[in-house]
């Protein structure tokens, strides 16, 4: 019996429509003078933009370090049998996830309105060291506190989900071997939980790169702030926004590639099923589509 492949004319119609739309998009991008591609080329590697880019990367890295470390601590507290530690962690997560990040950034930036001076000493007793809040928490510190502490609340839930994904029997077996809770967490639980933790952590890192642009609300100089200051002078708004978008796309692409390598590193030996379809896989006919 000669099998006749099933025809899919709708697919080719969709491809033709998408091709026309893509051609129209490319045409308008290349012919519309409003995009200002010469201006984009002039400012893409300009010193102010590169300085803002550097500050964005520093904010992203340090904020994620604070978020990851704080998230692990909060997740361990959240899973602790001690109800006080668990309640404190739950309250922290509730507050920082339930309030807008912009409000948190503004709060840390204007903390001196509540506490003009910060001190270290014995509670209700003598002070050993005292600091001026405006000098201690400058714009950079306010950005790190706002971004890092907010990220810790989200990372706590990610880490908690990863730890919960490990079978409880392995924890019991480790306890039977005489391992402490800390040893069990470090040697048994976390290495296996990383398979679950890594993908959303990579997404959070990419999100942090873009979320760092919110520090413009307190005037910190980063990538978006740098292009805003430039187009406020030369009024080339669209070209300068394209410059920022190009850098954000480039950095997120690099982070996505790095996330893929890390996921494969921690996913070794894990059966993930057959590979997904290729970019144009919908054009190919499979044996299942042919009638018997």
mmCIF file of C-alpha atoms in Angstrom:
data_model
loop_
_atom_site.group_PDB
_atom_site.id
_atom_site.type_symbol
_atom_site.label_atom_id
_atom_site.label_comp_id
_atom_site.label_asym_id
_atom_site.label_seq_id
_atom_site.Cartn_x
_atom_site.Cartn_y
_atom_site.Cartn_z
ATOM 1 C CA UNK A 1 0.000 0.000 0.000
ATOM 2 C CA UNK A 2 1.344 3.419 -0.981
ATOM 3 C CA UNK A 3 1.048 5.822 1.950
ATOM 4 C CA UNK A 4 0.021 9.317 0.919
ATOM 5 C CA UNK A 5 1.410 12.000 3.256
ATOM 6 C CA UNK A 6 -1.103 14.320 4.841
ATOM 7 C CA UNK A 7 -1.031 17.774 3.302
ATOM 8 C CA UNK A 8 -0.922 20.867 5.488
ATOM 9 C CA UNK A 9 -1.678 23.885 3.306
ATOM 10 C CA UNK A 10 -2.468 25.993 6.356
ATOM 11 C CA UNK A 11 1.146 25.794 7.459
ATOM 12 C CA UNK A 12 2.402 27.191 4.176
ATOM 13 C CA UNK A 13 -0.193 29.958 4.277
ATOM 14 C CA UNK A 14 1.009 30.878 7.769
ATOM 15 C CA UNK A 15 4.619 30.871 6.563
ATOM 16 C CA UNK A 16 3.729 33.146 3.650
ATOM 17 C CA UNK A 17 1.913 35.589 5.930
ATOM 18 C CA UNK A 18 4.801 35.644 8.390
ATOM 19 C CA UNK A 19 7.286 36.162 5.556
ATOM 20 C CA UNK A 20 5.324 39.185 4.292
ATOM 21 C CA UNK A 21 5.109 40.652 7.788
ATOM 22 C CA UNK A 22 8.829 40.085 8.345
ATOM 23 C CA UNK A 23 9.644 41.805 5.041
ATOM 24 C CA UNK A 24 7.460 44.760 5.998
ATOM 25 C CA UNK A 25 9.178 44.996 9.385
ATOM 26 C CA UNK A 26 12.667 44.913 7.875
ATOM 27 C CA UNK A 27 11.660 47.520 5.282
ATOM 28 C CA UNK A 28 10.308 49.970 7.838
ATOM 29 C CA UNK A 29 13.335 49.498 10.108
ATOM 30 C CA UNK A 30 15.743 50.243 7.259
ATOM 31 C CA UNK A 31 13.832 53.092 5.635
ATOM 32 C CA UNK A 32 12.313 54.964 8.584
ATOM 33 C CA UNK A 33 14.651 57.835 9.471
ATOM 34 C CA UNK A 34 13.075 58.055 12.924
ATOM 35 C CA UNK A 35 15.123 55.052 14.073
ATOM 36 C CA UNK A 36 18.271 57.137 13.642
ATOM 37 C CA UNK A 37 20.715 54.318 12.992
ATOM 38 C CA UNK A 38 23.673 56.709 12.522
ATOM 39 C CA UNK A 39 22.947 58.094 15.997
ATOM 40 C CA UNK A 40 22.735 54.545 17.355
ATOM 41 C CA UNK A 41 26.164 53.792 15.907
ATOM 42 C CA UNK A 42 27.627 56.977 17.378
ATOM 43 C CA UNK A 43 26.437 56.283 20.944
ATOM 44 C CA UNK A 44 26.533 52.488 21.129
ATOM 45 C CA UNK A 45 30.104 52.463 22.463
ATOM 46 C CA UNK A 46 30.247 55.991 23.840
ATOM 47 C CA UNK A 47 31.941 56.390 27.278
ATOM 48 C CA UNK A 48 28.768 57.483 29.151
ATOM 49 C CA UNK A 49 26.828 54.475 27.851
ATOM 50 C CA UNK A 50 29.664 52.060 28.654
ATOM 51 C CA UNK A 51 29.982 53.563 32.135
ATOM 52 C CA UNK A 52 26.261 53.058 32.707
ATOM 53 C CA UNK A 53 26.578 49.514 31.370
ATOM 54 C CA UNK A 54 29.378 48.783 33.839
ATOM 55 C CA UNK A 55 27.273 50.049 36.735
ATOM 56 C CA UNK A 56 24.353 47.899 35.567
ATOM 57 C CA UNK A 57 26.539 44.782 35.544
ATOM 58 C CA UNK A 58 27.957 45.561 38.997
ATOM 59 C CA UNK A 59 24.457 46.081 40.394
ATOM 60 C CA UNK A 60 23.225 42.846 38.814
ATOM 61 C CA UNK A 61 26.084 40.704 40.119
ATOM 62 C CA UNK A 62 26.147 42.096 43.667
ATOM 63 C CA UNK A 63 22.354 42.122 44.004
ATOM 64 C CA UNK A 64 22.135 38.496 42.881
ATOM 65 C CA UNK A 65 24.882 37.506 45.350
ATOM 66 C CA UNK A 66 22.897 39.153 48.156
ATOM 67 C CA UNK A 67 19.693 37.577 46.863
ATOM 68 C CA UNK A 68 21.089 34.058 46.543
ATOM 69 C CA UNK A 69 22.841 34.048 49.928
ATOM 70 C CA UNK A 70 19.832 35.588 51.633
ATOM 71 C CA UNK A 71 17.467 33.257 49.794
ATOM 72 C CA UNK A 72 19.327 30.141 50.968
ATOM 73 C CA UNK A 73 19.308 31.367 54.566
ATOM 74 C CA UNK A 74 15.626 32.265 54.409
ATOM 75 C CA UNK A 75 14.728 28.919 52.820
ATOM 76 C CA UNK A 76 16.568 27.023 55.563
ATOM 77 C CA UNK A 77 14.809 29.148 58.196
ATOM 78 C CA UNK A 78 11.465 28.603 56.472
ATOM 79 C CA UNK A 79 11.934 24.824 56.623
ATOM 80 C CA UNK A 80 13.262 24.856 60.174
ATOM 81 C CA UNK A 81 11.251 22.936 62.805
ATOM 82 C CA UNK A 82 11.700 25.992 65.042
ATOM 83 C CA UNK A 83 8.455 27.931 64.585
ATOM 84 C CA UNK A 84 10.111 31.255 65.485
ATOM 85 C CA UNK A 85 12.687 31.000 62.688
ATOM 86 C CA UNK A 86 10.050 29.772 60.269
ATOM 87 C CA UNK A 87 7.692 32.613 61.161
ATOM 88 C CA UNK A 88 10.393 35.269 60.813
ATOM 89 C CA UNK A 89 11.318 33.964 57.360
ATOM 90 C CA UNK A 90 7.666 33.814 56.320
ATOM 91 C CA UNK A 91 7.123 37.407 57.515
ATOM 92 C CA UNK A 92 10.180 38.609 55.588
ATOM 93 C CA UNK A 93 9.021 36.928 52.389
ATOM 94 C CA UNK A 94 5.506 38.305 52.845
ATOM 95 C CA UNK A 95 6.712 41.886 53.275
ATOM 96 C CA UNK A 96 9.304 41.999 50.501
ATOM 97 C CA UNK A 97 7.213 40.130 47.944
ATOM 98 C CA UNK A 98 4.078 42.050 48.805
ATOM 99 C CA UNK A 99 5.416 45.586 48.336
ATOM 100 C CA UNK A 100 6.579 47.185 45.045
ATOM 101 C CA UNK A 101 10.298 47.197 44.377
ATOM 102 C CA UNK A 102 10.221 50.909 43.516
ATOM 103 C CA UNK A 103 8.729 51.641 46.946
ATOM 104 C CA UNK A 104 11.501 49.616 48.583
ATOM 105 C CA UNK A 105 14.185 51.488 46.638
ATOM 106 C CA UNK A 106 12.707 54.813 47.696
ATOM 107 C CA UNK A 107 12.465 53.620 51.302
ATOM 108 C CA UNK A 108 16.136 52.691 51.502
ATOM 109 C CA UNK A 109 17.163 55.894 49.724
ATOM 110 C CA UNK A 110 15.270 58.028 52.272
ATOM 111 C CA UNK A 111 16.036 55.905 55.324
ATOM 112 C CA UNK A 112 17.725 58.902 56.965
ATOM 113 C CA UNK A 113 14.299 60.514 57.350
ATOM 114 C CA UNK A 114 13.494 57.751 59.865
ATOM 115 C CA UNK A 115 16.938 57.187 61.347
ATOM 116 C CA UNK A 116 19.346 60.129 60.933
ATOM 117 C CA UNK A 117 22.045 58.067 62.615
ATOM 118 C CA UNK A 118 22.646 54.313 62.794
ATOM 119 C CA UNK A 119 24.567 52.837 65.699
ATOM 120 C CA UNK A 120 25.938 49.536 66.968
ATOM 121 C CA UNK A 121 25.988 48.664 70.628
ATOM 122 C CA UNK A 122 24.197 46.868 73.416
ATOM 123 C CA UNK A 123 20.384 46.977 73.038
ATOM 124 C CA UNK A 124 18.956 49.604 75.379
ATOM 125 C CA UNK A 125 22.545 50.249 76.498
ATOM 126 C CA UNK A 126 25.663 52.123 75.426
ATOM 127 C CA UNK A 127 26.551 52.683 71.767
ATOM 128 C CA UNK A 128 29.915 51.541 70.478
ATOM 129 C CA UNK A 129 29.870 52.925 66.920
ATOM 130 C CA UNK A 130 27.585 55.486 65.296
ATOM 131 C CA UNK A 131 27.228 56.424 61.610
ATOM 132 C CA UNK A 132 25.547 59.173 59.656
ATOM 133 C CA UNK A 133 22.811 57.403 57.668
ATOM 134 C CA UNK A 134 23.227 59.629 54.602
ATOM 135 C CA UNK A 135 26.909 58.758 54.420
ATOM 136 C CA UNK A 136 26.485 55.071 55.207
ATOM 137 C CA UNK A 137 23.565 54.405 52.834
ATOM 138 C CA UNK A 138 24.347 56.327 49.667
ATOM 139 C CA UNK A 139 22.644 55.777 46.322
ATOM 140 C CA UNK A 140 24.705 52.681 45.519
ATOM 141 C CA UNK A 141 24.013 51.097 48.919
ATOM 142 C CA UNK A 142 20.313 51.909 48.599
ATOM 143 C CA UNK A 143 20.247 50.194 45.201
ATOM 144 C CA UNK A 144 21.947 47.083 46.573
ATOM 145 C CA UNK A 145 19.654 46.918 49.600
ATOM 146 C CA UNK A 146 16.523 47.433 47.513
ATOM 147 C CA UNK A 147 17.410 44.976 44.749
ATOM 148 C CA UNK A 148 19.251 42.380 46.865
ATOM 149 C CA UNK A 149 16.821 42.114 49.773
ATOM 150 C CA UNK A 150 13.846 41.996 47.421
ATOM 151 C CA UNK A 151 15.508 39.261 45.370
ATOM 152 C CA UNK A 152 16.232 37.249 48.533
ATOM 153 C CA UNK A 153 12.496 36.854 49.123
ATOM 154 C CA UNK A 154 11.981 35.331 45.675
ATOM 155 C CA UNK A 155 15.113 33.193 45.865
ATOM 156 C CA UNK A 156 13.944 31.822 49.216
ATOM 157 C CA UNK A 157 10.876 30.314 47.578
ATOM 158 C CA UNK A 158 12.956 28.968 44.683
ATOM 159 C CA UNK A 159 15.440 27.306 47.039
ATOM 160 C CA UNK A 160 12.642 26.011 49.259
ATOM 161 C CA UNK A 161 10.989 24.405 46.241
ATOM 162 C CA UNK A 162 14.281 22.822 45.199
ATOM 163 C CA UNK A 163 14.904 21.417 48.671
ATOM 164 C CA UNK A 164 11.350 20.085 48.854
ATOM 165 C CA UNK A 165 11.881 18.263 45.540
ATOM 166 C CA UNK A 166 14.493 15.965 47.125
ATOM 167 C CA UNK A 167 12.983 12.797 48.564
ATOM 168 C CA UNK A 168 12.651 12.918 52.330
ATOM 169 C CA UNK A 169 13.990 9.379 52.578
ATOM 170 C CA UNK A 170 17.455 10.593 51.631
ATOM 171 C CA UNK A 171 17.430 13.025 54.536
ATOM 172 C CA UNK A 172 16.380 10.235 56.877
ATOM 173 C CA UNK A 173 19.146 7.991 55.515
ATOM 174 C CA UNK A 174 21.721 10.720 56.056
ATOM 175 C CA UNK A 175 20.492 11.147 59.629
ATOM 176 C CA UNK A 176 20.773 7.410 60.182
ATOM 177 C CA UNK A 177 24.415 7.617 59.104
ATOM 178 C CA UNK A 178 25.065 10.195 61.792
ATOM 179 C CA UNK A 179 25.207 13.277 59.556
ATOM 180 C CA UNK A 180 24.068 16.576 61.045
ATOM 181 C CA UNK A 181 21.347 18.723 59.459
ATOM 182 C CA UNK A 182 23.986 21.093 58.068
ATOM 183 C CA UNK A 183 26.014 18.228 56.576
ATOM 184 C CA UNK A 184 22.888 16.662 55.094
ATOM 185 C CA UNK A 185 21.867 19.943 53.542
ATOM 186 C CA UNK A 186 25.312 20.658 52.109
ATOM 187 C CA UNK A 187 26.284 17.175 50.919
ATOM 188 C CA UNK A 188 22.999 15.453 50.121
ATOM 189 C CA UNK A 189 20.104 17.851 49.615
ATOM 190 C CA UNK A 190 21.508 20.944 47.887
ATOM 191 C CA UNK A 191 23.519 19.088 45.189
ATOM 192 C CA UNK A 192 20.335 17.321 44.079
ATOM 193 C CA UNK A 193 18.135 20.377 44.520
ATOM 194 C CA UNK A 194 20.370 22.372 42.175
ATOM 195 C CA UNK A 195 18.672 20.736 39.188
ATOM 196 C CA UNK A 196 15.454 22.433 40.260
ATOM 197 C CA UNK A 197 17.042 25.642 41.557
ATOM 198 C CA UNK A 198 19.282 26.528 38.604
ATOM 199 C CA UNK A 199 16.662 27.223 35.865
ATOM 200 C CA UNK A 200 14.564 29.730 37.849
ATOM 201 C CA UNK A 201 17.745 31.270 39.296
ATOM 202 C CA UNK A 202 18.961 31.897 35.757
ATOM 203 C CA UNK A 203 15.631 33.507 34.952
ATOM 204 C CA UNK A 204 15.909 35.663 38.078
ATOM 205 C CA UNK A 205 19.413 36.775 37.043
ATOM 206 C CA UNK A 206 18.180 37.810 33.617
ATOM 207 C CA UNK A 207 15.247 39.551 35.228
ATOM 208 C CA UNK A 208 17.572 41.326 37.678
ATOM 209 C CA UNK A 209 19.619 42.681 34.777
ATOM 210 C CA UNK A 210 16.521 44.415 33.440
ATOM 211 C CA UNK A 211 14.998 45.218 36.828
ATOM 212 C CA UNK A 212 18.135 47.142 37.767
ATOM 213 C CA UNK A 213 16.862 49.897 35.457
ATOM 214 C CA UNK A 214 14.320 50.756 38.177
ATOM 215 C CA UNK A 215 17.094 52.446 40.175
ATOM 216 C CA UNK A 216 16.528 55.396 37.840
ATOM 217 C CA UNK A 217 13.811 56.382 40.324
ATOM 218 C CA UNK A 218 16.499 57.383 42.858
ATOM 219 C CA UNK A 219 18.832 58.818 40.215
ATOM 220 C CA UNK A 220 21.594 56.193 40.253
ATOM 221 C CA UNK A 221 23.695 56.253 37.081
ATOM 222 C CA UNK A 222 23.198 52.992 35.163
ATOM 223 C CA UNK A 223 22.544 52.074 31.540
ATOM 224 C CA UNK A 224 19.033 53.468 31.208
ATOM 225 C CA UNK A 225 19.920 56.574 33.212
ATOM 226 C CA UNK A 226 22.896 57.233 30.956
ATOM 227 C CA UNK A 227 20.829 57.184 27.764
ATOM 228 C CA UNK A 228 18.118 59.298 29.403
ATOM 229 C CA UNK A 229 20.658 61.979 30.245
ATOM 230 C CA UNK A 230 21.958 61.956 26.685
ATOM 231 C CA UNK A 231 18.591 62.204 24.934
ATOM 232 C CA UNK A 232 17.460 64.917 27.359
ATOM 233 C CA UNK A 233 20.173 67.046 25.753
ATOM 234 C CA UNK A 234 20.123 66.044 22.071
ATOM 235 C CA UNK A 235 16.419 64.970 21.966
ATOM 236 C CA UNK A 236 17.292 61.754 20.066
ATOM 237 C CA UNK A 237 14.977 59.698 22.254
ATOM 238 C CA UNK A 238 14.271 56.691 20.024
ATOM 239 C CA UNK A 239 17.885 56.095 18.878
ATOM 240 C CA UNK A 240 19.171 56.258 22.463
ATOM 241 C CA UNK A 241 16.479 53.865 23.684
ATOM 242 C CA UNK A 242 17.508 51.500 20.886
ATOM 243 C CA UNK A 243 21.088 51.715 22.176
ATOM 244 C CA UNK A 244 19.929 50.624 25.640
ATOM 245 C CA UNK A 245 17.751 47.866 24.152
ATOM 246 C CA UNK A 246 20.668 46.502 22.103
ATOM 247 C CA UNK A 247 22.878 46.241 25.190
ATOM 248 C CA UNK A 248 20.123 44.621 27.253
ATOM 249 C CA UNK A 249 19.458 42.091 24.482
ATOM 250 C CA UNK A 250 23.169 41.321 24.141
ATOM 251 C CA UNK A 251 23.635 40.768 27.869
ATOM 252 C CA UNK A 252 20.495 38.677 28.295
ATOM 253 C CA UNK A 253 21.586 36.513 25.360
ATOM 254 C CA UNK A 254 24.965 35.891 26.996
ATOM 255 C CA UNK A 255 23.305 35.066 30.314
ATOM 256 C CA UNK A 256 20.886 32.692 28.574
ATOM 257 C CA UNK A 257 23.788 30.791 26.999
ATOM 258 C CA UNK A 258 25.546 30.590 30.354
ATOM 259 C CA UNK A 259 22.346 29.363 31.994
ATOM 260 C CA UNK A 260 22.112 26.577 29.405
ATOM 261 C CA UNK A 261 25.648 25.368 30.161
ATOM 262 C CA UNK A 262 25.009 25.361 33.918
ATOM 263 C CA UNK A 263 21.729 23.494 33.498
ATOM 264 C CA UNK A 264 23.463 20.804 31.444
ATOM 265 C CA UNK A 265 26.218 20.606 34.062
ATOM 266 C CA UNK A 266 23.783 19.901 36.909
ATOM 267 C CA UNK A 267 21.441 17.857 34.719
ATOM 268 C CA UNK A 268 23.987 15.179 33.793
ATOM 269 C CA UNK A 269 22.527 11.711 34.117
ATOM 270 C CA UNK A 270 18.981 13.037 34.231
ATOM 271 C CA UNK A 271 16.638 11.735 31.538
ATOM 272 C CA UNK A 272 14.960 14.776 30.036
ATOM 273 C CA UNK A 273 13.167 13.088 27.119
ATOM 274 C CA UNK A 274 13.734 13.477 23.389
ATOM 275 C CA UNK A 275 14.983 16.797 22.054
ATOM 276 C CA UNK A 276 12.413 19.364 21.106
ATOM 277 C CA UNK A 277 11.536 20.278 17.523
ATOM 278 C CA UNK A 278 13.835 22.460 15.468
ATOM 279 C CA UNK A 279 13.042 26.040 14.571
ATOM 280 C CA UNK A 280 11.373 24.984 11.333
ATOM 281 C CA UNK A 281 10.307 21.548 12.515
ATOM 282 C CA UNK A 282 6.649 22.302 11.866
ATOM 283 C CA UNK A 283 7.374 22.178 8.119
ATOM 284 C CA UNK A 284 8.535 18.579 8.258
ATOM 285 C CA UNK A 285 6.160 15.650 7.968
ATOM 286 C CA UNK A 286 6.573 12.938 10.568
ATOM 287 C CA UNK A 287 5.695 9.224 10.096
ATOM 288 C CA UNK A 288 2.792 9.635 12.518
ATOM 289 C CA UNK A 289 1.197 12.171 10.157
ATOM 290 C CA UNK A 290 1.024 9.694 7.279
ATOM 291 C CA UNK A 291 -2.022 7.411 7.165
ATOM 292 C CA UNK A 292 -1.452 3.707 7.698
#
